[in-house]
Structures are given as structure tokens and as C-alpha cells.
Amino acid sequence: MKSRILTLTSISHFINDGNSWFFPITFTFLITYLGLTKLIIGILSGVFFFGVSALTSPLVSRVADKTNNYSGIMGIGILLWGISLILFGFSLQLRLLPLIFLAVGLAGFASTFYHPLGAAMLSITYKGSAGFALGINGSMGSLGRAIYPTLTLGLFALLHRNMVIDSIILGIVSIVAAIPSLIFKITISKEDPKPIQQQSASRSTLSVIIILTITAFLRSVFGQGISQFLPTLLVENYGYSYNVNLGEIISIALAAAIVGQPLLGLLSDRIGRRLIYGISTLGAGLAMLSFLIIPNVSLLALFGFFNFSAFPLMLSIVGDFVPRNSSGFANSLVWGLGVTGGGAVGPIIVGAISQVTNLVFASEIVTIMAFIAAGLVLLIPKPPKRSKVPLFG
């Protein structure tokens, strides 16, 4: 059962995170070929991250907690991803900006589903070893992020610069990938192996959720503010052309997290989640600031190594504090309001600042948020003790 859950969530994570990097690549296409301004792109990216997803994520997760149908609801999210990408392709064909916004908003809604539900399934199943399991799962998400920029631009070249068919093909892939999650019903036991004191747990849980949501928000303002404009930053400021080579450079940067997620997840199990979460947040900020001064691909890879480690770290902290039967809802607050909310604000800030200055200066401004978030991690209390369960027991 454990291996089935890990496999199913990993496939969904690959598709979900891969699709999410289709849009930064395509945003550069919209700027370069369709003449959209960076401010419009920032708003469009904000629609993806906020749209309805930050508001509906807790609701979706609450339904999953109540029905215990995590896999089926997760599959609906991947299915909606496929529909949104196909709709996006048609919107490009028609060149209708309102339809582009609708397709991106639907994709944002689709992105609501995976992270809180996948994390809940793994946290409930693996318990004391959740950090490592989430790291393995997260590396599949990182693999999707690493492959999709090159895949998107590779198809773009093979299809004679036809982004319409490119989008439709990736949409069909998502629909096919959703089928296993929709078919297989997986029931998860939610019994806590060792109850903890209810009053004290409730007070500490509330404070942790609040602090984690704030740090997630600030970290995402930084991370997504940078990420959504990264291809455009490389094209406009560092001499790259809009072709497969651009995809390869971004893929190299994102591939670092394939190793980073399981490694940092394992370290979080061994030496402390708060410490590793704080180090990764600070490391991401320092790496990006260094890259903006010295544009070396190894520094970009270091940014990817640290920045995309949030999934196993922050959500395993949630799992340490929250009762199993509420983990999906708690994850949705941290991920939906924090990560998604910050992801909505960050690109708008970068787009607005770069419209009157440049992308390098705008990136430097949002990097400040990473340093503030790293400092706030120190406020997270130590987790209550729970009994450990063997990783493959």
C-alpha cells in the first residue's frame, strides 16, 4: 500500500509541477511574439496562483479529509490541468486575451489540488518518516519541472514554432496521467499512533500554522516572483535566445532539486525540519542574489536546489503538529494561502517594478523577502513527540 501511494502521488507530482513550468516558458513567448507587457504577464501569473486556487484549496482539502478520497480528488486536479492546457492552446490560436486569462485561471484552480492532498496522503501513511517520503515524492515534482522547459521548447521547435499544438499535446498527456488516480480508490488509516495533549497541541498547532503560512507567503513572493520571469530574465538581460538552449539552461537549474528534495527531506528527519527549512530559504535567497551579480549557471542550479525544497520541508512540519484527520486541511492553509498567495503577489510585484526599471532590479527587490522569511523560521516551536514508524514497515 505504501509503495502504491508513493507511486501514484509521485506521478501526479511530476505532471502538476511540470505543467506549472509550461507557463513561465509560455509567458516569454507572449512577451516576445504577442507583445504583451510584463505588467500584464505579472497579472496573468497572479491569476494562475491566486485566481480561485488560494481561496478554494482549503475547501478542496476539507472535502478530501471528510470523504477520505484523496486519490480521486487528486486525479480530478490533474484532469483539470489537461483541460486548461487544451483551452490555453485554443486561446492562443484565437489570440483572445480574456480566454487566455480564463485558461490560466483554470490551470491555477487545477494546481490547488495536488500539494495539500499528496502531502496529506504521504504524511498519514509514512508518519515519522514523512520527510524522506515527501522528499522522494518531491524529487518527481522536480523532475517534471526540469523536463518540461526543454520539452516545451523542443516541441515548439519541432512543431515549427506552433505553441498552440504544443499546449494541446501537454494537455492530453495530463488527461492520460489522471486516469490511474481516478480509477484506484485508496483508503488511508488516520489513527495517530500516539495521541498528544489536546490543549497544548491546539495552541502550538495554531501558532505553527500561522508562522508557516507567513514564511510560505514571503518565500513564495520571492521564489515565484523570480521563477515566473526567469526565462524572460535570461532572454532580456543575459543574452539567451528563445529556443531549446533556453529550456536546457532552465532544466539544469531545476534539476538540482531532484537531488535536493529527498536529501533535504532526509536531513529534516535526522537533524530537524525547522533548521533545514530555514537554511533552504536563506540559501535560495543568497544563491539568486549571487546569480544576479555573477550570472553563472551553477549559481542558478544552487537556487533551484534550495528554492524548490519547500514541499517536503514545510509540509512535513505541518504533519508533526496537526492530527492526521486534519492534515489535508492544514496543508491547504499553508500551501494554498501561503505558497499560492505569495505566488500571486510576487509576479505582480516583479512585473510592475520591471515595467519602469528592469527585471534584474525587480528580482533584487523580491529577494529581500527570502531573507525575512528565513528569519521568521526561528519563531517555529519544537514539535510534539510522536512515536516513530519504520520507513518501510
Coordinates of C-alpha atoms in Angstrom, one line a residue, residues 1-10 118-137 188-193 269 273 316 319-320 324 327 386-393:
M1 CA 0.0 0.0 0.0
K2 CA 2.8 2.4 0.9
S3 CA 4.6 1.9 -2.5
R4 CA 1.3 2.3 -4.4
I5 CA 0.6 5.6 -2.6
L6 CA 4.1 6.9 -3.2
T7 CA 4.0 5.9 -6.9
L8 CA 0.5 7.4 -7.5
T9 CA 1.3 10.7 -5.8
S10 CA 4.7 10.9 -7.5
G118 CA -0.4 14.5 -1.9
A119 CA 1.4 15.7 1.2
A120 CA -1.6 14.5 3.4
M121 CA -1.5 11.0 1.8
L122 CA 2.2 10.7 2.5
S123 CA 2.2 12.3 5.9
I124 CA -0.6 10.0 7.1
T125 CA 1.0 6.9 5.6
Y126 CA 4.7 7.4 6.5
K127 CA 4.2 9.3 9.7
G128 CA 7.6 9.7 11.4
S129 CA 9.5 9.1 8.1
A130 CA 7.3 11.6 6.2
G131 CA 10.2 14.0 5.5
F132 CA 12.1 11.3 3.5
A133 CA 8.9 10.1 1.7
L134 CA 7.9 13.6 0.8
G135 CA 11.4 14.2 -0.4
I136 CA 11.3 11.2 -2.8
N137 CA 7.9 12.3 -4.0
I188 CA -5.8 5.6 4.4
S189 CA -5.8 4.9 8.1
K190 CA -5.9 8.2 10.0
E191 CA -5.3 6.9 13.5
D192 CA -2.5 8.7 15.4
P193 CA 0.0 6.2 16.8
D269 CA 14.1 13.8 9.5
R273 CA 12.9 20.3 10.0
S316 CA 6.4 17.7 7.0
G319 CA 2.5 16.8 9.8
D320 CA 4.4 17.0 13.0
R324 CA -3.8 13.0 10.9
S327 CA -3.7 17.2 7.7
R386 CA 5.1 11.2 18.2
S387 CA 6.1 7.6 18.0
K388 CA 8.3 6.8 15.1
V389 CA 7.3 4.3 12.4
P390 CA 9.9 2.4 10.4
L391 CA 10.2 3.8 6.9
F392 CA 9.3 0.6 5.1
G393 CA 7.4 -1.0 7.9

